[in-house]
Coordinates of C-alpha atoms (C1' of nucleotides) in Angstrom, one line a residue:
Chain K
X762 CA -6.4 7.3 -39.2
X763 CA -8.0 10.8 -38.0
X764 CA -5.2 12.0 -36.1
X765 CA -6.0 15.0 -33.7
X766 CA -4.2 18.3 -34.8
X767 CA -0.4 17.6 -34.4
X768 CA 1.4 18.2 -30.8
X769 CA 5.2 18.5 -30.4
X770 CA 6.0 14.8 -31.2
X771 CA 8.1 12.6 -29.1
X772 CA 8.8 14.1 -25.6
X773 CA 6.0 15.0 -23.4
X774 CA 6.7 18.4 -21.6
X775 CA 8.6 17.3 -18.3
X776 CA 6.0 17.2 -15.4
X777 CA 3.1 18.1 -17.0
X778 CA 1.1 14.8 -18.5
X779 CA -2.4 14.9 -19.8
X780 CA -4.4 13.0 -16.7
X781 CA -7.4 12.8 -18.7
X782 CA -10.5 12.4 -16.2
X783 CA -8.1 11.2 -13.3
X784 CA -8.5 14.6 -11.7
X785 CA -12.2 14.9 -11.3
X786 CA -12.5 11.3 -9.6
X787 CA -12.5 11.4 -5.8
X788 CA -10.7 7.6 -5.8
X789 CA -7.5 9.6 -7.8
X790 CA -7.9 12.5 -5.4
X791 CA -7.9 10.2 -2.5
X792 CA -5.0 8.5 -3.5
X793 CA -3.2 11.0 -4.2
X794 CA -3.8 13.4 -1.1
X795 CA -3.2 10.0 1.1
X796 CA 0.3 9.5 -0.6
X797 CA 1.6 13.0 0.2
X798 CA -0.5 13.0 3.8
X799 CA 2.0 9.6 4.8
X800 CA 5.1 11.3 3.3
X801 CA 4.3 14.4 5.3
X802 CA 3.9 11.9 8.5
X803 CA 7.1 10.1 7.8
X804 CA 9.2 13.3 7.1
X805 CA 7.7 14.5 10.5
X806 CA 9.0 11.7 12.5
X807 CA 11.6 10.9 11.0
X808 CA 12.8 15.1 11.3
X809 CA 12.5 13.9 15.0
X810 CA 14.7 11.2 14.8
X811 CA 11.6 8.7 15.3
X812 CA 10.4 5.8 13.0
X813 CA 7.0 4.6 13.2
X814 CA 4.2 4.4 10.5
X815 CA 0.6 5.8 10.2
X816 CA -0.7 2.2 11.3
X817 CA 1.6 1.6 13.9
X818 CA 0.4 4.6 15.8
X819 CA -3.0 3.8 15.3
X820 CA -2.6 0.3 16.3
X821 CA -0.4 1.7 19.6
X822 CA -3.8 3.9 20.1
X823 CA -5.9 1.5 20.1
X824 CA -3.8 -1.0 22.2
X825 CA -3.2 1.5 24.6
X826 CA -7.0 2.9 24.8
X827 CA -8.2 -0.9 25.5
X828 CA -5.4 -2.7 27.1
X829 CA -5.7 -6.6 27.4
X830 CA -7.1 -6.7 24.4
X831 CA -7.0 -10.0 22.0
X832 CA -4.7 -10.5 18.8
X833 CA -7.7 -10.7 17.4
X834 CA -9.8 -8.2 18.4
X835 CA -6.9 -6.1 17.5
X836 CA -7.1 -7.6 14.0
X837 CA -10.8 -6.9 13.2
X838 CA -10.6 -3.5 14.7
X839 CA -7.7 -2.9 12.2
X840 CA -9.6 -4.8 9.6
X841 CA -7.0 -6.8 8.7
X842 CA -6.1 -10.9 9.2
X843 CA -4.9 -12.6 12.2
X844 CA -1.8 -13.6 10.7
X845 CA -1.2 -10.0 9.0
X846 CA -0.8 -8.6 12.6
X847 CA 1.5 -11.4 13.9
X848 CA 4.9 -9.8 12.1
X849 CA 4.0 -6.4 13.3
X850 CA 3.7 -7.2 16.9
X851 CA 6.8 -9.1 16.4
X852 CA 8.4 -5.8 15.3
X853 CA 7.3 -3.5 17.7
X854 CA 7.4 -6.0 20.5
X855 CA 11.3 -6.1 19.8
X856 CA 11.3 -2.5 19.5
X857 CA 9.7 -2.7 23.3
X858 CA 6.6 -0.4 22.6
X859 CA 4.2 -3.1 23.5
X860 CA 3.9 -6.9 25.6
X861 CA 2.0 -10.3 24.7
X862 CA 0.6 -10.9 28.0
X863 CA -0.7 -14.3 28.7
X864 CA -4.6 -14.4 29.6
X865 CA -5.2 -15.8 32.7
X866 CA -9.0 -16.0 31.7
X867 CA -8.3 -17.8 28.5
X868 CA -4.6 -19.9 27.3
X869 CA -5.5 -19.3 23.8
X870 CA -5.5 -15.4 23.6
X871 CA -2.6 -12.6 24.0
X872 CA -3.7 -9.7 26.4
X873 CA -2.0 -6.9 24.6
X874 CA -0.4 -3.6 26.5
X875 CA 1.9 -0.9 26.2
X876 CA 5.0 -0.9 27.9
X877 CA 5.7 1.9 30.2
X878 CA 8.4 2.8 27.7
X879 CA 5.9 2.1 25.0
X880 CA 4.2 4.5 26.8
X881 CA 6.7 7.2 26.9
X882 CA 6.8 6.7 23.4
X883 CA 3.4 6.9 22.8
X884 CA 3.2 10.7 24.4
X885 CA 6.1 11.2 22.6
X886 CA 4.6 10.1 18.9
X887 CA 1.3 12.0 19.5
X888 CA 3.1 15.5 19.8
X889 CA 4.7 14.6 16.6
X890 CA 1.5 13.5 15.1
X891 CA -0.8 16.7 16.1
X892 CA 1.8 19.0 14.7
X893 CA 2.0 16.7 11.8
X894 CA -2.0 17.1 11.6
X895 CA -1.5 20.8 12.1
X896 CA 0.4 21.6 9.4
X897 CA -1.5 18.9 6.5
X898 CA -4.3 21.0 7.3
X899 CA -2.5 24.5 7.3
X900 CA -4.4 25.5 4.7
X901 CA -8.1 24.8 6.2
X902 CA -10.1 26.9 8.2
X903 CA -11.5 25.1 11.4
X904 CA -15.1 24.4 10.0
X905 CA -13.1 23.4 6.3
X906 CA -11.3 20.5 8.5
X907 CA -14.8 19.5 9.8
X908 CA -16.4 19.2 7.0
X909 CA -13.3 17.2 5.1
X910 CA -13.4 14.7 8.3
X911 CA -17.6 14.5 7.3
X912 CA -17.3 14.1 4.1
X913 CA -14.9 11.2 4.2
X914 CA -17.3 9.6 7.2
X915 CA -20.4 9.6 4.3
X916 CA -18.2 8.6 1.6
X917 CA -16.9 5.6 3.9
X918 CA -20.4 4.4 4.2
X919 CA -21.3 4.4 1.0
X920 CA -18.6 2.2 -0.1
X921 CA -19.4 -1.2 0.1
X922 CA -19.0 -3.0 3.2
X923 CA -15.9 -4.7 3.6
Chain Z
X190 CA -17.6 -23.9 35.9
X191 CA -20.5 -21.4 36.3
X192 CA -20.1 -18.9 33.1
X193 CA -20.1 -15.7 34.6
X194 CA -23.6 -13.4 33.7
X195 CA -21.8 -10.2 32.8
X196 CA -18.9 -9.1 31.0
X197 CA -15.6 -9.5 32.2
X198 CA -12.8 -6.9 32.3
X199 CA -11.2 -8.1 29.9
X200 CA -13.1 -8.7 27.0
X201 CA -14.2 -5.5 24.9
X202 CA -17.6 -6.1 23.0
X203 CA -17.1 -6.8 19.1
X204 CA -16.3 -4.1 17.2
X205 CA -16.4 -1.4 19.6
X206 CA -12.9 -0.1 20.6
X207 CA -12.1 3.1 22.4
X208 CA -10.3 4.6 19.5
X209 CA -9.1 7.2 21.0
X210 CA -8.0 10.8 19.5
X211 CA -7.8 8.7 16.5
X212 CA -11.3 9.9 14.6
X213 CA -10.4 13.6 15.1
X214 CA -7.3 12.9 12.8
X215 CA -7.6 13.7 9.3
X216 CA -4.9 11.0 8.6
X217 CA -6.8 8.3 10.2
X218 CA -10.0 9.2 8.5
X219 CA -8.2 9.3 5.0
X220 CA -6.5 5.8 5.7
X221 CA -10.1 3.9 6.7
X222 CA -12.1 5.4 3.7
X223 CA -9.2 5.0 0.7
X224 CA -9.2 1.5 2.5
X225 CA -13.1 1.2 2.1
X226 CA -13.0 3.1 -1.0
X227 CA -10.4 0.3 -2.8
X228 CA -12.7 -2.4 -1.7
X229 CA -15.4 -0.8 -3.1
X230 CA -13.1 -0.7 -6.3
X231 CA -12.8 -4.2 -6.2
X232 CA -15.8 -5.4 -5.8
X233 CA -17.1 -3.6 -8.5
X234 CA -14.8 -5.1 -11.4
X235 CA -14.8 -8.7 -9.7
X236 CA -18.6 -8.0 -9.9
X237 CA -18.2 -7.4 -13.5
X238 CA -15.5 -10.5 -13.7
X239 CA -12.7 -8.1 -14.4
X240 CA -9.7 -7.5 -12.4
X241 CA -8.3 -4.4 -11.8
X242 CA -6.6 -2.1 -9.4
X243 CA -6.9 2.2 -9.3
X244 CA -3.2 2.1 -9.8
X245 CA -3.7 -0.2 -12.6
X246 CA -6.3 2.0 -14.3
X247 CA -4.8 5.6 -13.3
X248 CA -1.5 4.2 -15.4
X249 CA -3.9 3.0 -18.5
X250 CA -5.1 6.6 -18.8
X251 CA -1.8 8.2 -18.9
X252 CA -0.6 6.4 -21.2
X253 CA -3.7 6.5 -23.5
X254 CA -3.7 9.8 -23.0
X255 CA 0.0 10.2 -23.6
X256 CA 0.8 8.2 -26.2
X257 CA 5.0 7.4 -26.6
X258 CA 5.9 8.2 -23.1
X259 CA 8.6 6.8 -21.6
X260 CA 8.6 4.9 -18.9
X261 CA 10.5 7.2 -16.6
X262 CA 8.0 10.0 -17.6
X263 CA 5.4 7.3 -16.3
X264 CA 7.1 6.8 -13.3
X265 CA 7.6 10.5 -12.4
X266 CA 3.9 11.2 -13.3
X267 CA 3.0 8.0 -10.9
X268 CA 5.2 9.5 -7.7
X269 CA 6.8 5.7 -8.0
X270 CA 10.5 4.7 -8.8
X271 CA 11.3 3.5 -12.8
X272 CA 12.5 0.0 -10.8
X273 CA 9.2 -0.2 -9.4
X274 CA 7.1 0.4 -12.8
X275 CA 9.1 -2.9 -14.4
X276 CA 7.1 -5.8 -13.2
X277 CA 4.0 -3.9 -13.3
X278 CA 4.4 -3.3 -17.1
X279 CA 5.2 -6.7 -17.6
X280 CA 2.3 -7.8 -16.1
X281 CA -0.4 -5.5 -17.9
X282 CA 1.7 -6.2 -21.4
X283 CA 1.7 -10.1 -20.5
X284 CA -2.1 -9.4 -20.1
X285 CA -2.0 -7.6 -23.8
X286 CA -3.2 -4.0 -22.7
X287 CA -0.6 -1.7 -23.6
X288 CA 3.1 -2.5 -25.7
X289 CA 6.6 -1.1 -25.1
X290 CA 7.3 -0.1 -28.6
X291 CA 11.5 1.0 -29.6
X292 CA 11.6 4.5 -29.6
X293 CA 12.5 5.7 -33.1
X294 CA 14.3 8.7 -31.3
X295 CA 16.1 7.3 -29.0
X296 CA 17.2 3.7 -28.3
X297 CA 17.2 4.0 -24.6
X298 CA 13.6 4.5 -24.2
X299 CA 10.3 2.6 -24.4
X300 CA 7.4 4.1 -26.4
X301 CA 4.7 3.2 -24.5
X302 CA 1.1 3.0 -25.6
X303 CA -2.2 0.9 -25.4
X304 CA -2.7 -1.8 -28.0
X305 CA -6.2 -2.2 -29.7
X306 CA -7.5 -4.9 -27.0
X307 CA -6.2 -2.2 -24.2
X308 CA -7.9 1.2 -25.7
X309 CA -11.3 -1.5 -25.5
X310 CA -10.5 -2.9 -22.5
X311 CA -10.3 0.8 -20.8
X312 CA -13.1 1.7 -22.4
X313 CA -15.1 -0.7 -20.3
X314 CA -13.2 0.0 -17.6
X315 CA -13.9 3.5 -17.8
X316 CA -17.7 2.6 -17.1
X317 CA -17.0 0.5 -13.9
X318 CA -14.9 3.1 -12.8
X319 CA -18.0 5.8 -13.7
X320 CA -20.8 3.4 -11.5
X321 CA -18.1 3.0 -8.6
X322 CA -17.7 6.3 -8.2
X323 CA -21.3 7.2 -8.7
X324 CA -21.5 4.4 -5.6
X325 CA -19.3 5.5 -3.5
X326 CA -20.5 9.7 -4.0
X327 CA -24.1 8.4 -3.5
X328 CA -24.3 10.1 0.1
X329 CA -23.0 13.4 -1.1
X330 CA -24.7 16.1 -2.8
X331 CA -23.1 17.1 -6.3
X332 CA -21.4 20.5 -4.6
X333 CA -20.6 18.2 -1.4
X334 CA -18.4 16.0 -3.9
X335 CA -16.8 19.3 -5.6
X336 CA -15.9 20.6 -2.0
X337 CA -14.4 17.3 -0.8
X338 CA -12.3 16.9 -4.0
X339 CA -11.3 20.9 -3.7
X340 CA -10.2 20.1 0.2
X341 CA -8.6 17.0 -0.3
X342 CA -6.6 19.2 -3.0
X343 CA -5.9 21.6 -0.6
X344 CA -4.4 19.3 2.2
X345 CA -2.1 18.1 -0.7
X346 CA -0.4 21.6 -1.6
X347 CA -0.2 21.9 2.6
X348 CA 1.6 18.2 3.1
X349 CA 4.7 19.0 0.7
X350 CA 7.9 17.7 2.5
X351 CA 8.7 15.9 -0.5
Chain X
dG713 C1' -15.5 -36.7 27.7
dG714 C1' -15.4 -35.5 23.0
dA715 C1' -16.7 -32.8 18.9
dG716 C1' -16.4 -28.3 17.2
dA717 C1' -14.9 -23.6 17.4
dT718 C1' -11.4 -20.1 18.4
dT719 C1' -6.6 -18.2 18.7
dG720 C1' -2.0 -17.4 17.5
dT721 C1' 1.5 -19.0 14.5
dT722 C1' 3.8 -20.7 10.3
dT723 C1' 4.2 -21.2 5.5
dG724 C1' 3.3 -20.0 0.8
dG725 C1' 2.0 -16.8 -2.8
dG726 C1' 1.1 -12.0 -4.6
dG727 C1' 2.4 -7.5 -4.8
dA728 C1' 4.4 -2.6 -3.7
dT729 C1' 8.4 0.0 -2.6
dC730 C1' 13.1 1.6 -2.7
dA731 C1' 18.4 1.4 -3.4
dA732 C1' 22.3 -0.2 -5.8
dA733 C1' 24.6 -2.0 -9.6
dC734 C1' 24.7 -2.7 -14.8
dA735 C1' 24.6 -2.6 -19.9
dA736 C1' 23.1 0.1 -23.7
dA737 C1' 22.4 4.5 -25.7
dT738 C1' 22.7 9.4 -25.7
dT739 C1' 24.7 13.8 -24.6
dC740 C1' 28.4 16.6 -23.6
dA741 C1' 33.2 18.4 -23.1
dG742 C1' 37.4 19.1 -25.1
Chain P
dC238 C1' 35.6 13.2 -33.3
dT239 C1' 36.5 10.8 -29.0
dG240 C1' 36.1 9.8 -24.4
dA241 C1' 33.6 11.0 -20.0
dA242 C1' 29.3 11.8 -17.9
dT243 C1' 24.4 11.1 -17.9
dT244 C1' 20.1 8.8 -18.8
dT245 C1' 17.1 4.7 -19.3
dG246 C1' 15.4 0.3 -18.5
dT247 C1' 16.4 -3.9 -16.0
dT248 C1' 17.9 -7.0 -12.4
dT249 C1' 18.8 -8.1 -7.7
dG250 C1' 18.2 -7.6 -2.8
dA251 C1' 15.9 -5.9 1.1
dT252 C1' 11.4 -4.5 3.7
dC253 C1' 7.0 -4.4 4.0
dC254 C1' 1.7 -5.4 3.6
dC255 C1' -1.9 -8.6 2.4
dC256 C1' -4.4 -13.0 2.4
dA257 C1' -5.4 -18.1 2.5
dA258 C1' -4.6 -22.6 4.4
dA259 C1' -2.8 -25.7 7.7
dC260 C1' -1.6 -26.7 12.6
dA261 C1' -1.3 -27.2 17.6
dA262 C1' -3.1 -25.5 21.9
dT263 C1' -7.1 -24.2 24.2
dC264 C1' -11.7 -23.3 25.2
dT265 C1' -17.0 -24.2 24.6
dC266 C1' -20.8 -26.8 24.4
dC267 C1' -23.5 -31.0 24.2

DNA sequence: GGAGATTGTTTGGGGATCAAACAAATTCAG
DNA sequence: CTGAATTTGTTTGATCCCCAAACAATCTCC
């Protein structure tokens, strides 16, 4: 069988691994540069003696931007199902970030909120988040971070509609 | 019951949510187009009646193009823990794309590597992979898609807590 | 009023992830 | 060479995310 000139047999140099035509695909690069942009978020917060996920804040955002708001409306803002979201209210419900409200205009739905602690909290999580942001993008000039956050955008709707 | 004529306080329209200082964060942005980047993913190989995931494919590459690896050098190359690698190799061998041969070497390791059916297999894979990603870069101009993939590099080296 | 739709929840089924413990094999110290 | 330490792959246990299907409570509309 044509065998390609010989390598060193057997072990693969530590660390560096032929990755073929993974690096030149932007779905690699994305996954990649998402992987290290959540550790970086983690190691933040949890530097700070906080624990909280990328999609909790954004889900504590959005519930605190539009209070009142339905399980879900929450859902399909976050793009995931009804019953996806109903352990992770559960969680930071007990953690006393945010309420189930009943409606008053409609017994089937949840009006969400923050708590005022959740509140607290909130203020508290987005300091740790912009300097979290500022230092993932430490090495981009002002106009660089734009047009990343662009790119992305046209690259979102070009992908196929969920 | 009269049903009132205009919106009530509570109710948000569908689909638009104050999102807050949300889509001025590179983190968000990242998470929303992986997310609509994997479903684009998806859909392509269901399209084509395969099934598939990145991190399926990314691994298939390594090890075709790293013949005999371990499968701790796999799991260091993947970022994942060797616990975490098991069941997934179980399930792409069970599926007949790749083998864990006896390392003639040393008995503690696997020799991984593709078998015939697998080297095909990613072959056509390959070519889903090439029309997805031709999709999902349709919006962006060939030195738009170098830039993104040279930022999206750069945030990495900047996010390195690990 | 009653049929149909909506909402939140529960249950069941996949997976991904890590940590800890283990047996087998290798490496290393003495 | 022999016993201790290390490495590798695996199993088990714990969280977590995700969806689909079924269900009761509630609302909407005819």
């Amino acid at each position: 069988m044509g065998r390609p000139p010989a390598k060193s047999p057997g072990k693969p140099l530590a660390g560096s691994l032929d990755r073929g035509l993974l690096p030149s695909l932007l779905g690699y690069g994305l996954r990649r540069t998402q992987s290290a942009v959540f550790a970086d978020f983690a190691a933040t917060f949890a530097h700070a003696g906080e624990a909280l996920t990328p999609g909790e804040f954004g889900l504590l955002v959005l519930v605190e931007r539009n209070a009142g708001l339905s399980q879900m409306a929450l859902a399909r803002a976050l793009g995931i199902d009804r019953s996806t979201l109903v352990p992770i209210l559960d969680r930071l419900q007990a953690r006393d970030l945010l309420v189930r409200h009943r409606s008053p205009t409609d017994g089937r739905t949840h009006a969400l909120a923050l708590t005022p602690f959740g509140r607290k909290a909130l203020a508290r999580f987005g300091r740790l988040v912009r300097a979290h942001e500022k230092r993932i993008l430490s090495g981009l000039s002002a106009a660089e971070t734009r047009t990343l956050i662009e790119l992305l955008e046209k690259v979102r709707v070009s992908a196929r509609p969920l």
